[in-house]
CSV table of C-alpha atoms and ligand atoms in Angstrom, one decimal:
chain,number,residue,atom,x,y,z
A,1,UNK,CA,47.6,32.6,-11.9
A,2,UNK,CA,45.0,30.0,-13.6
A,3,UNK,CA,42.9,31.2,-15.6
A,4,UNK,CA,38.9,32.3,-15.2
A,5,UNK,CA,36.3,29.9,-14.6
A,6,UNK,CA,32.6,30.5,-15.8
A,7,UNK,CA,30.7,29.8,-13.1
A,8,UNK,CA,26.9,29.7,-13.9
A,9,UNK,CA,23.7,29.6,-11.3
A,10,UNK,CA,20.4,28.9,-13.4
A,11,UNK,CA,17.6,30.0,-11.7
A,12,UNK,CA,16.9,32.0,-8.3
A,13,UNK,CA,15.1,29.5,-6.3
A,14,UNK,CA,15.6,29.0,-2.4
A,15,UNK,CA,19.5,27.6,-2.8
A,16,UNK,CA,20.6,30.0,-5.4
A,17,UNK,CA,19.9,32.7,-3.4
A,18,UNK,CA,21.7,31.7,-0.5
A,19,UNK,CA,24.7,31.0,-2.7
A,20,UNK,CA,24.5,34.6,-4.5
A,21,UNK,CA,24.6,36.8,-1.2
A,22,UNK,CA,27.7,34.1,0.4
A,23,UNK,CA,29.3,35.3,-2.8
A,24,UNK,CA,28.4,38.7,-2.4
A,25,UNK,CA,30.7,38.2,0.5
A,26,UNK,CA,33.3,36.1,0.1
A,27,UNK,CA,33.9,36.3,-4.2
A,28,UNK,CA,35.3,32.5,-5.6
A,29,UNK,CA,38.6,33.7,-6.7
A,30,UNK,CA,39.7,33.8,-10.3
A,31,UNK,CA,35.9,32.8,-11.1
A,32,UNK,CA,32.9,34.9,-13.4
A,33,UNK,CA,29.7,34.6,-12.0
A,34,UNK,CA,27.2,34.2,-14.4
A,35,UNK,CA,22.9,34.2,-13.1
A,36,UNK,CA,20.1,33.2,-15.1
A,37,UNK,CA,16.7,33.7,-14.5
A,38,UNK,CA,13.3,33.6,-16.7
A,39,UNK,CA,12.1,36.5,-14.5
A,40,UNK,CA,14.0,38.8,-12.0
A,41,UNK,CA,11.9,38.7,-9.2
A,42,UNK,CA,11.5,35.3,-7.2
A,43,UNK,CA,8.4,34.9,-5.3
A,44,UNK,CA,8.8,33.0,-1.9
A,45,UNK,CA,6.8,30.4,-2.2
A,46,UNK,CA,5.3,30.0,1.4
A,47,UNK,CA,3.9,33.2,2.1
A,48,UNK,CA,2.0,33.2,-1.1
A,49,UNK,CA,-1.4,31.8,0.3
A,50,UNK,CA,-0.8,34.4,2.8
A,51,UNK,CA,-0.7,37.1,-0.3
A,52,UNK,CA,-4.0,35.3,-1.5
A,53,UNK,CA,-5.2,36.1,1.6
A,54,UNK,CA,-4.6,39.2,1.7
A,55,UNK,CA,-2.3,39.4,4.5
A,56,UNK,CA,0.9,40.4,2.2
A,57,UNK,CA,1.3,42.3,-0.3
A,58,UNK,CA,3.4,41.3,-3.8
A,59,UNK,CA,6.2,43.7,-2.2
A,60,UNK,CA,6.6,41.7,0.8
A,61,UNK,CA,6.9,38.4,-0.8
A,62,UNK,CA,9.4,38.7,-3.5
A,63,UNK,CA,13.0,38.4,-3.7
A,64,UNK,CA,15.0,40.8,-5.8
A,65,UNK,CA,17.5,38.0,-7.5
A,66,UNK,CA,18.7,41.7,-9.7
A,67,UNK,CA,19.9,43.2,-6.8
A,68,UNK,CA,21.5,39.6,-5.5
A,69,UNK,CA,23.4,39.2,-8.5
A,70,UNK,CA,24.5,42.9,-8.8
A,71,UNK,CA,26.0,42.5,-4.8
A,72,UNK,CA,27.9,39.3,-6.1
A,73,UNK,CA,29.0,41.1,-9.1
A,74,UNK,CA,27.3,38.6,-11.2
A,75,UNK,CA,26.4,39.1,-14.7
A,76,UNK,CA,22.3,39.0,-14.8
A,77,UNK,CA,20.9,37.2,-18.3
A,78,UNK,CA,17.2,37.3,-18.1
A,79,UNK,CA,16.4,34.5,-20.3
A,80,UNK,CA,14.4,31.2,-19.8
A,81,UNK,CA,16.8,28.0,-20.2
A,82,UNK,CA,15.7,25.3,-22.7
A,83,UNK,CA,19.0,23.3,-23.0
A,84,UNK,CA,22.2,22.0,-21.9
A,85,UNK,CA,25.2,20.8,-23.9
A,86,UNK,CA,27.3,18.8,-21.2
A,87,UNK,CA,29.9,17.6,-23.3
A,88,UNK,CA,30.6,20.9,-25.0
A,89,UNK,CA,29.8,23.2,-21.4
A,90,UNK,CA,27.0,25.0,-22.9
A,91,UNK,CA,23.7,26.4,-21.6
A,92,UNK,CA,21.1,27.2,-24.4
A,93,UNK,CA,18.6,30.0,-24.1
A,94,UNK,CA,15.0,30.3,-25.9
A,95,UNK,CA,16.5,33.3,-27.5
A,96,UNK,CA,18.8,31.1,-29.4
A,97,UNK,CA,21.8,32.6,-27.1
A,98,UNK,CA,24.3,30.2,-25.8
A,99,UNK,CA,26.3,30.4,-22.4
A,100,UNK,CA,29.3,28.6,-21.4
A,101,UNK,CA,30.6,27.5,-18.2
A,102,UNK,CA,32.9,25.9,-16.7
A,103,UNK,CA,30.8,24.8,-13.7
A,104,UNK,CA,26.7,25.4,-13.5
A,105,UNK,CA,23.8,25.0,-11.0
A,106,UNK,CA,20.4,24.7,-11.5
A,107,UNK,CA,17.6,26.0,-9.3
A,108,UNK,CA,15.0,26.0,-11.7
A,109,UNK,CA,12.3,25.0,-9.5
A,110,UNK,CA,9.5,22.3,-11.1
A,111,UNK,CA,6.5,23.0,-13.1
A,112,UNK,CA,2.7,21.3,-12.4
A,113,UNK,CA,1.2,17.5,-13.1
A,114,UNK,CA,-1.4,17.2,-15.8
A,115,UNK,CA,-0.7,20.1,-17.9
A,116,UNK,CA,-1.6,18.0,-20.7
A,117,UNK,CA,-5.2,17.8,-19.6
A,118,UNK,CA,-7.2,19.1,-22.2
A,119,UNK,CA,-7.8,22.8,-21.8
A,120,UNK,CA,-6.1,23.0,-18.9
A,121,UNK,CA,-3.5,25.9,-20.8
A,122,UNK,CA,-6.3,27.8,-21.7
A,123,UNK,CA,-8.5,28.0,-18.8
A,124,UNK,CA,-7.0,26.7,-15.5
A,125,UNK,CA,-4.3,29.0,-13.3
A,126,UNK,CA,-1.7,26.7,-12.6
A,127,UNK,CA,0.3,27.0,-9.6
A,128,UNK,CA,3.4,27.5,-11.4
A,129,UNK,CA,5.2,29.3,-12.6
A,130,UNK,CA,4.5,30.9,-8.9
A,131,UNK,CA,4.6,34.8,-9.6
A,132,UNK,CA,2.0,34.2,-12.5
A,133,UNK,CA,-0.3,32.6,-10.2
A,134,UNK,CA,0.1,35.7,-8.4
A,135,UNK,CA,-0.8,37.7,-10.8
A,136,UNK,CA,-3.8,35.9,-12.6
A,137,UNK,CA,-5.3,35.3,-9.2
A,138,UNK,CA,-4.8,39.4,-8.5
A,139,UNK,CA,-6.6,39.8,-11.9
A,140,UNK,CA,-9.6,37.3,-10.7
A,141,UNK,CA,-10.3,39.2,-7.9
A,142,UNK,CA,-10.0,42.3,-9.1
A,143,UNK,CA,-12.2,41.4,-12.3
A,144,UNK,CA,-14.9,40.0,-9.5
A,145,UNK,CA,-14.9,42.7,-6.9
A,146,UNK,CA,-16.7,44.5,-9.7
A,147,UNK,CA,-18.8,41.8,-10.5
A,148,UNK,CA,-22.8,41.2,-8.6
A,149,UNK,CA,-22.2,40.6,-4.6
A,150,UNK,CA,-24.7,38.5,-4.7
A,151,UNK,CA,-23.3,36.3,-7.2
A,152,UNK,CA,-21.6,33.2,-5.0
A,153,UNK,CA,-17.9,32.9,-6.8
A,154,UNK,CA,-17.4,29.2,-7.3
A,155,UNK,CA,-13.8,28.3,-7.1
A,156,UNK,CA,-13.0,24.8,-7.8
A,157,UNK,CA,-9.3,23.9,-6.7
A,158,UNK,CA,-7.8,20.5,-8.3
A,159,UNK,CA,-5.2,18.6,-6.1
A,160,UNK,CA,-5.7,17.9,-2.5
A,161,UNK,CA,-1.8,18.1,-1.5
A,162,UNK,CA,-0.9,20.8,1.1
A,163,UNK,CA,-1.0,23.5,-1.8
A,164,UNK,CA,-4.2,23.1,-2.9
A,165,UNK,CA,-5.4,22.9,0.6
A,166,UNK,CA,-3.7,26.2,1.7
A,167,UNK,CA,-5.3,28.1,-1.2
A,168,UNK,CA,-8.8,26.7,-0.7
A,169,UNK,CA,-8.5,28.3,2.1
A,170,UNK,CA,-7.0,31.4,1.5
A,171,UNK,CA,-9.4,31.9,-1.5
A,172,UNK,CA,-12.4,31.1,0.5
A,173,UNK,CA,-11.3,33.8,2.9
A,174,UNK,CA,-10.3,36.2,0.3
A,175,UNK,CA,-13.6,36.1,-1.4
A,176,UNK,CA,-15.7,36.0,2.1
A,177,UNK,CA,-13.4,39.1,3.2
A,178,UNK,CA,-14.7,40.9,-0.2
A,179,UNK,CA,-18.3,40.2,0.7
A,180,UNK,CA,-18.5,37.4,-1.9
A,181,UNK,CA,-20.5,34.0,-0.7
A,182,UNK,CA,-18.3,31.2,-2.1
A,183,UNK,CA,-18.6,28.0,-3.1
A,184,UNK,CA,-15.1,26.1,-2.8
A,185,UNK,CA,-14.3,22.6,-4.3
A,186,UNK,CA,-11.2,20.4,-3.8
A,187,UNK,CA,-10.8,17.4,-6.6
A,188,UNK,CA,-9.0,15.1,-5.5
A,189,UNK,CA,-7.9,11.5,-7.1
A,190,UNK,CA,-7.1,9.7,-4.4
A,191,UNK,CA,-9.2,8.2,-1.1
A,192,UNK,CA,-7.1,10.8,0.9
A,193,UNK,CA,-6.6,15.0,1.3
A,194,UNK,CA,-2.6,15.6,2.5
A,195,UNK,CA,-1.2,11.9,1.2
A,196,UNK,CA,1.9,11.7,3.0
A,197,UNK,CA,1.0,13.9,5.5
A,198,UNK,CA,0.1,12.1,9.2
A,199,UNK,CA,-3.5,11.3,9.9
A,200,UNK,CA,-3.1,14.1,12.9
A,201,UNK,CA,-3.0,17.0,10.8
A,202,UNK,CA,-5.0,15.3,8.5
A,203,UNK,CA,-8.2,15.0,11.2
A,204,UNK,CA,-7.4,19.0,11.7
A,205,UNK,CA,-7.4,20.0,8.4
A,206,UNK,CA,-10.9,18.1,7.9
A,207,UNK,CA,-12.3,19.9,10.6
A,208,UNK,CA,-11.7,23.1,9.6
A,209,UNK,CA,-12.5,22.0,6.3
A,210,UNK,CA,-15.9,21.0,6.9
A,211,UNK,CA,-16.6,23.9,9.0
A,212,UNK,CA,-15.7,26.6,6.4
A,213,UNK,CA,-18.2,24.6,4.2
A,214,UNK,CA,-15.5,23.5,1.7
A,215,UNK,CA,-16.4,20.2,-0.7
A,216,UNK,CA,-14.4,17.9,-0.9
A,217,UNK,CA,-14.6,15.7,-4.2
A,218,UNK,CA,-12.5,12.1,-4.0
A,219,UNK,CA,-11.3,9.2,-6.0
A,220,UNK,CA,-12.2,11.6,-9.1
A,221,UNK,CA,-10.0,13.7,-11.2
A,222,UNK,CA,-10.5,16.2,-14.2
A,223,UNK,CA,-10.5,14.9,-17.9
A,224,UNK,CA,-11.2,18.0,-19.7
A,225,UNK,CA,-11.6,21.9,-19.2
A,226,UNK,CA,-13.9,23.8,-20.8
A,227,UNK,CA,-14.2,27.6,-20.3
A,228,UNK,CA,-16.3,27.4,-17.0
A,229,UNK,CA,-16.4,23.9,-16.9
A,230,UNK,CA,-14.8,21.0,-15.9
A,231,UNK,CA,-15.5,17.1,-17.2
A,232,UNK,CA,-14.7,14.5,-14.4
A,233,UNK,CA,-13.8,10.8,-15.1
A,234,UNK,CA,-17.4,10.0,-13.9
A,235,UNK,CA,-18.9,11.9,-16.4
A,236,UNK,CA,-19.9,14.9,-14.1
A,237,UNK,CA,-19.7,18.5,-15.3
A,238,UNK,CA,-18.9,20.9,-12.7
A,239,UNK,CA,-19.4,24.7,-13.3
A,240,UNK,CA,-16.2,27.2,-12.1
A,241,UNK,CA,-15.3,31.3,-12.4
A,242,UNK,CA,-11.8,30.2,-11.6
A,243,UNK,CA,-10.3,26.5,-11.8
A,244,UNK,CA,-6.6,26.4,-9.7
A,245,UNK,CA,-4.9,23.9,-11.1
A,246,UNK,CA,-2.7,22.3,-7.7
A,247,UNK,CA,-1.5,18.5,-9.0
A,248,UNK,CA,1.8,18.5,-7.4
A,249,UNK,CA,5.7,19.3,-9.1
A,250,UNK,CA,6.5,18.0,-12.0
A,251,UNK,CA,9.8,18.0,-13.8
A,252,UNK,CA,10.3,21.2,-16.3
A,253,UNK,CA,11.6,19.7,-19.5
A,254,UNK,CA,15.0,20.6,-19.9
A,255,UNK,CA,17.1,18.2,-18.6
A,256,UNK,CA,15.4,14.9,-20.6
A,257,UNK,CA,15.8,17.4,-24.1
A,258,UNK,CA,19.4,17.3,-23.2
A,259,UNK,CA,19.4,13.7,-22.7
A,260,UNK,CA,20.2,13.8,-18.7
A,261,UNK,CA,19.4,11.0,-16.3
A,262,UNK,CA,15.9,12.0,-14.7
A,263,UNK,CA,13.9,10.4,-12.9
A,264,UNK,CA,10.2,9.5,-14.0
A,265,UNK,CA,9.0,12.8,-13.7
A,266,UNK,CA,11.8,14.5,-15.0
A,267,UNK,CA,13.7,16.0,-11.8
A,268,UNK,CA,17.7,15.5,-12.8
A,269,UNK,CA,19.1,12.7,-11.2
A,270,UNK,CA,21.4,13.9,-8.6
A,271,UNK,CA,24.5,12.3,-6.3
A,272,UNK,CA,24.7,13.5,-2.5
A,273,UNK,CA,27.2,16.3,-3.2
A,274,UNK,CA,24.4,17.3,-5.2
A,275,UNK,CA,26.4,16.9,-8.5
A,276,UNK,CA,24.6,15.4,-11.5
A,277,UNK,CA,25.0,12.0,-11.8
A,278,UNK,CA,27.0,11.7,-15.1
A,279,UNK,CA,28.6,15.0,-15.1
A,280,UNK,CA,30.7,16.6,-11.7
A,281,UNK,CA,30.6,20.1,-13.2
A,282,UNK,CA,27.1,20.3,-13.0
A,283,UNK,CA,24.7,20.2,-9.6
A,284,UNK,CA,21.4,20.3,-8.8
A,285,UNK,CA,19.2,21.7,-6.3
A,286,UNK,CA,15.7,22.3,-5.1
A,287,UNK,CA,12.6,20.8,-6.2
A,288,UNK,CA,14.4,20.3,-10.2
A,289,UNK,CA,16.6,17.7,-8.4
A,290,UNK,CA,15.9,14.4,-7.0
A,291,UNK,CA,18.4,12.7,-5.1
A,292,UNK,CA,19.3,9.2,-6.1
A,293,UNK,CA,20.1,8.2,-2.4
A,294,UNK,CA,16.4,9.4,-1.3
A,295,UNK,CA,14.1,9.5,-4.7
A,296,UNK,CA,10.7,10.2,-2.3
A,297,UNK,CA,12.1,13.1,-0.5
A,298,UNK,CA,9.1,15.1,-0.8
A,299,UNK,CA,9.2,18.5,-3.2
A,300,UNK,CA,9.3,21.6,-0.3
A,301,UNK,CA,11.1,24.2,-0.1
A,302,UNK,CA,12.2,23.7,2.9
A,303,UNK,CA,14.9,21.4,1.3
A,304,UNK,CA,15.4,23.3,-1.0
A,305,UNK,CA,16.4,26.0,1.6
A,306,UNK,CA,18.6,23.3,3.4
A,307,UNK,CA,20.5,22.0,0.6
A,308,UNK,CA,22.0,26.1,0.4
A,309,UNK,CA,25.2,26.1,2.4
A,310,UNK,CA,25.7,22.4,1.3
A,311,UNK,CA,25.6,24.1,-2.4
A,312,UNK,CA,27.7,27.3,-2.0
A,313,UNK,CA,30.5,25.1,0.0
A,314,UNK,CA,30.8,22.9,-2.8
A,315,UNK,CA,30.8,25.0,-5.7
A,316,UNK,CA,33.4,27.2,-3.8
A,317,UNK,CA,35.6,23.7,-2.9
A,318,UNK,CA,34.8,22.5,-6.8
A,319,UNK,CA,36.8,25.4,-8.0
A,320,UNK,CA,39.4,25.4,-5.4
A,321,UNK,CA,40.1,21.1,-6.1
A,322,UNK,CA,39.2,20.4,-2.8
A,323,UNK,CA,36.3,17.6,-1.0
A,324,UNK,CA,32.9,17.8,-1.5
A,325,UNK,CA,30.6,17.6,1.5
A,326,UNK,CA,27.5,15.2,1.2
A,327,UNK,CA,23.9,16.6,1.9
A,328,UNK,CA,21.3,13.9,3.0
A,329,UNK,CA,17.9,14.8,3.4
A,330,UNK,CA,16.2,15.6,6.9
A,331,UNK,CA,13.4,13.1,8.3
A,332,UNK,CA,10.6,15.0,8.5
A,333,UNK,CA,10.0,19.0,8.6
A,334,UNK,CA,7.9,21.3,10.5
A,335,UNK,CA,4.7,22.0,8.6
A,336,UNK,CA,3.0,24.9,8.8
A,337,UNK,CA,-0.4,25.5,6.8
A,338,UNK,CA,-2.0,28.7,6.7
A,339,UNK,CA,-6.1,28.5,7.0
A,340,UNK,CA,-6.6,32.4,5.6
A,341,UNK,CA,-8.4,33.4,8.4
A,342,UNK,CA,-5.0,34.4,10.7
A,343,UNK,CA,-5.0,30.4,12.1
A,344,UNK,CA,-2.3,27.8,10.9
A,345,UNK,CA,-2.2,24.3,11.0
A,346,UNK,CA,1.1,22.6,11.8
A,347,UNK,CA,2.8,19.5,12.7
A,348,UNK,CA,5.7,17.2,13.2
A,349,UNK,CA,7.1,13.5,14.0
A,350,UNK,CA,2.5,12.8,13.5
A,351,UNK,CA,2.3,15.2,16.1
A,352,UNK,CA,0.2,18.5,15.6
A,353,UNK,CA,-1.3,21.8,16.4
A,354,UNK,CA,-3.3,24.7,15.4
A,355,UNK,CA,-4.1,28.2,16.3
A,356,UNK,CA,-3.4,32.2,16.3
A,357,UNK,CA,0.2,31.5,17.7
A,358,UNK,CA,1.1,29.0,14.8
A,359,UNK,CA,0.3,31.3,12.2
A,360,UNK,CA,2.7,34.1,14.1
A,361,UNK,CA,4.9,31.4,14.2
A,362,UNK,CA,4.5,30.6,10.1
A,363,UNK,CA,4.9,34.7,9.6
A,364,UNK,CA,7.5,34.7,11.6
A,365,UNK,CA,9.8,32.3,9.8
A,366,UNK,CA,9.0,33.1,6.6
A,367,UNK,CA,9.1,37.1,7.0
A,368,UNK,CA,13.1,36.4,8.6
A,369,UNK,CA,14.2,34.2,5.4
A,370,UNK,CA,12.9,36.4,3.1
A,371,UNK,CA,14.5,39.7,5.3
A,372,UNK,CA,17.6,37.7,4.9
A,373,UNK,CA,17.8,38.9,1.3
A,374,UNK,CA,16.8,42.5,1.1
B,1,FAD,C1,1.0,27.6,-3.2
B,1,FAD,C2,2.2,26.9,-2.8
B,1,FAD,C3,2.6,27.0,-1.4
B,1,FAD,C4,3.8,26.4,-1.0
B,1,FAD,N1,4.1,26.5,0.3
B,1,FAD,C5,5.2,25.9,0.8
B,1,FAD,C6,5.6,26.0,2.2
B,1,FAD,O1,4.9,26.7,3.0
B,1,FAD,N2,6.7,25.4,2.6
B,1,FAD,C7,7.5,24.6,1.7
B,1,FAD,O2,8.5,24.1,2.1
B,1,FAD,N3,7.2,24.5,0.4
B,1,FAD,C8,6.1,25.1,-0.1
B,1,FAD,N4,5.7,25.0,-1.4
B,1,FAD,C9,6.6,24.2,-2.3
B,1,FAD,C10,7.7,25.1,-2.8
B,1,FAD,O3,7.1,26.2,-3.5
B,1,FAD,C11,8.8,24.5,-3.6
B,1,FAD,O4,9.2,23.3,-3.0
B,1,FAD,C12,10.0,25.5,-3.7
B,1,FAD,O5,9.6,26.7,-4.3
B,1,FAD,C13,11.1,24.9,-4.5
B,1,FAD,O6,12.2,25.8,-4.5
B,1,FAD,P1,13.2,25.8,-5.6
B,1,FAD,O7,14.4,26.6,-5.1
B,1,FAD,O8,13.5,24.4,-6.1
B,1,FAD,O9,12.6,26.6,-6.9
B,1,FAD,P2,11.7,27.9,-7.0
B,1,FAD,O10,11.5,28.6,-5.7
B,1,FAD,O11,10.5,27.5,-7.8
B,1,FAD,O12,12.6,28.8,-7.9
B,1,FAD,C14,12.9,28.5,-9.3
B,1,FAD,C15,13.6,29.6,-9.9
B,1,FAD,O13,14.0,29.3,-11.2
B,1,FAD,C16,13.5,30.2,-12.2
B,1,FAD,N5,13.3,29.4,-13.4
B,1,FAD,C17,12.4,28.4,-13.6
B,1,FAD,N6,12.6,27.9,-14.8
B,1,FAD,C18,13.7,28.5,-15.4
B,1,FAD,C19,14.3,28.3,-16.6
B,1,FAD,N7,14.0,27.4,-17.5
B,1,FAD,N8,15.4,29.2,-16.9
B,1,FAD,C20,15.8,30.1,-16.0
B,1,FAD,N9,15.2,30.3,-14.8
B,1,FAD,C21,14.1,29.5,-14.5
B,1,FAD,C22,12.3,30.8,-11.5
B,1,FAD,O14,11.8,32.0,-12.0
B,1,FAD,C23,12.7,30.9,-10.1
B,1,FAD,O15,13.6,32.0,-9.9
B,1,FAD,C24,4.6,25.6,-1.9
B,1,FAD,C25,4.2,25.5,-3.2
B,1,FAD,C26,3.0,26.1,-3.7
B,1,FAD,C27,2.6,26.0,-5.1
């Protein structure tokens, strides 16, 4: 019999997940399975404006990665990952720990743009890392529910992309539900809301935006935070109670500290078998990854959810010897955008939609990929 392979999954993103409960299943023979994760409980990312909202609650939009591990009879290291040694197989851990493998994925997820910004750390809630935003947003509202109804709550929400629209939104709802008048700003530094996105959904989103008396701020973006201000690039101070911090994925830094090919943001470089470029014992999935084939493959996780059976069949034909299968990117995806108030946006192929039904529709998927994991 050969001997045991270490076979290590870093993170519990959208594709980890999926790989855990097929090996709950089906166990890679003569292999130790190895997860780690910064935190044990994954939050699913598209239901959390719906948890703003205030149509979830935290319970309904977490994944238990503990209880996925223990089914796959996986050793769980709760431990945020800082480093990779490629040539010696190593995985180093912020509590100096070190973790070998034989073959290791990462799922690690991205962190935001601009965190560099001055004062941004101190006083903005950044989107990410996602169950913190949870939980600082939980403690806004909580801290102004107590606070003078009369007082209008002025939320100022920087990054125009299809997060920061979902949680002006969500927020303006929230606070409206609560009896607060709010006063909503998106800042965006481009001509545009949604870049990317196709100028039908766009015209919808506007409309509804205008309508629930959101502002929209454009070709301007934020140069410095102060406690309840922000400086723009025009020279105009704008006055907040809480600053969201929305400027799209951005590459956590462990890969370039261990000298990997990344791209200009800092995602790992990755083949179509969703190896690493220079190294075939390590892959890469999810928004830490970009694809070399298709670099502008937008960060969703929807992909990220894709890329899982391509994932598990490969690490389970890496340790048998045998083919790898090649994942290439879907077109275009079906978007969903929740407006807070039990309506959705959506749209595909520059075709879209709105309504009661396509929110159902948006609960409806997400609620069945999270059940998947209970
Ligand atoms: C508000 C908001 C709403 C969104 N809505 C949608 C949507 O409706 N549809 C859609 O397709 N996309 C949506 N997105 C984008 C989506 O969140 C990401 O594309 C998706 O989460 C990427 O999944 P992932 O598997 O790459 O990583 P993640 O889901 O971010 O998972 C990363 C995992 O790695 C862990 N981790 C991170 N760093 C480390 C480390 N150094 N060491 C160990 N563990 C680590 C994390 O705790 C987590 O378990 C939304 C994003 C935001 C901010």
């Amino acid at each position: 019999m050969s001997a045991v392979r270490e076979v290590v999954l870093v993170g519990g993103g959208h594709t980890h997940i999926q790989t855990l409960r097929s090996f709950a299943q089906k166990p890679p023979e003569n292999s130790k399975i190895s997860v780690i994760v910064d935190v044990p409980l994954a939050v699913y990312s598209g239901m959390v404006p719906g948890f703003i909202s205030g149509q979830y609650s935290k319970e309904e939009i977490v994944i238990d990665v503990c209880r996925l591990a223990q089914r796959a009879n996986a050793r769980l290291v709760i431990a945020r990952v800082v480093r990779i040694d490629p040539e010696n197989q190593k995985i180093f851990l912020e509590n100096n720990e070190e973790i070998s493998y034989d073959v290791a994925s990462f799922d690690i997820g991205s962190t935001v743009a601009g965190l560099e910004v001055s004062g941004v750390k101190e006083y903005a809630v950044p989107t990410r890392p996602i169950g913190k935003l949870c939980h600082q947003i939980e403690e806004v509202i909580e801290k102004e529910s107590h606070g003078n109804i009369q007082d209008s709550v002025s939320i100022l929400v920087v990054g125009g992309g299809a997060g920061g629209v979902e949680l002006s939104f969500t927020l303006e709802n929230r606070f409206a539900s609560l009896g607060f008048p709010t006063d909503v700003t998106v800042i965006e530094k481009s001509e545009e809301l949604l870049l990317g996105y196709s100028a039908s959904i766009r015209k919808r989103i506007l409309s509804h935006v205008k309508r629930r008396g959101i502002s929209i701020k454009r070709n301007l973006e934020v140069c410095e935070v102060l406690e309840d201000s922000v400086v723009l690039n025009n020279g105009q101070n704008l006055d907040f109670d809480l600053l969201i911090w929305v400027t799209g994925p951005w590459g956590q830094m462990v890969f370039k500290e261990s000298g990997l090919a990344t791209d200009r943001r800092g995602f790992v470089l990755t083949r179509s078998t969703l190896q690493f470029e220079e190294y075939d014992n390590l892959f890469g999935v999810g928004d830490c990854a970009t694809l070399a084939e298709a670099p502008s493959t937008p960060k969703a996780g929807v992909y990220a959810v894709r890329q899982g059976p391509y994932l598990t069949h490969n690490l389970y034909n890496w340790l048998e010897g045998s083919p790898l299968k090649n994942y290439h990117p879907q077109g275009d995806f079906l978007t969903l955008m929740n407006l807070g108030n039990g309506s959705a946006v959506g749209g595909k192929w520059g075709r879209s939609f709105e309504g009661r039904w396509a929110m159902k529709l948006k609960d409806r998927i997400d609620r069945k990929f999270v059940a998947n994991f209970i």
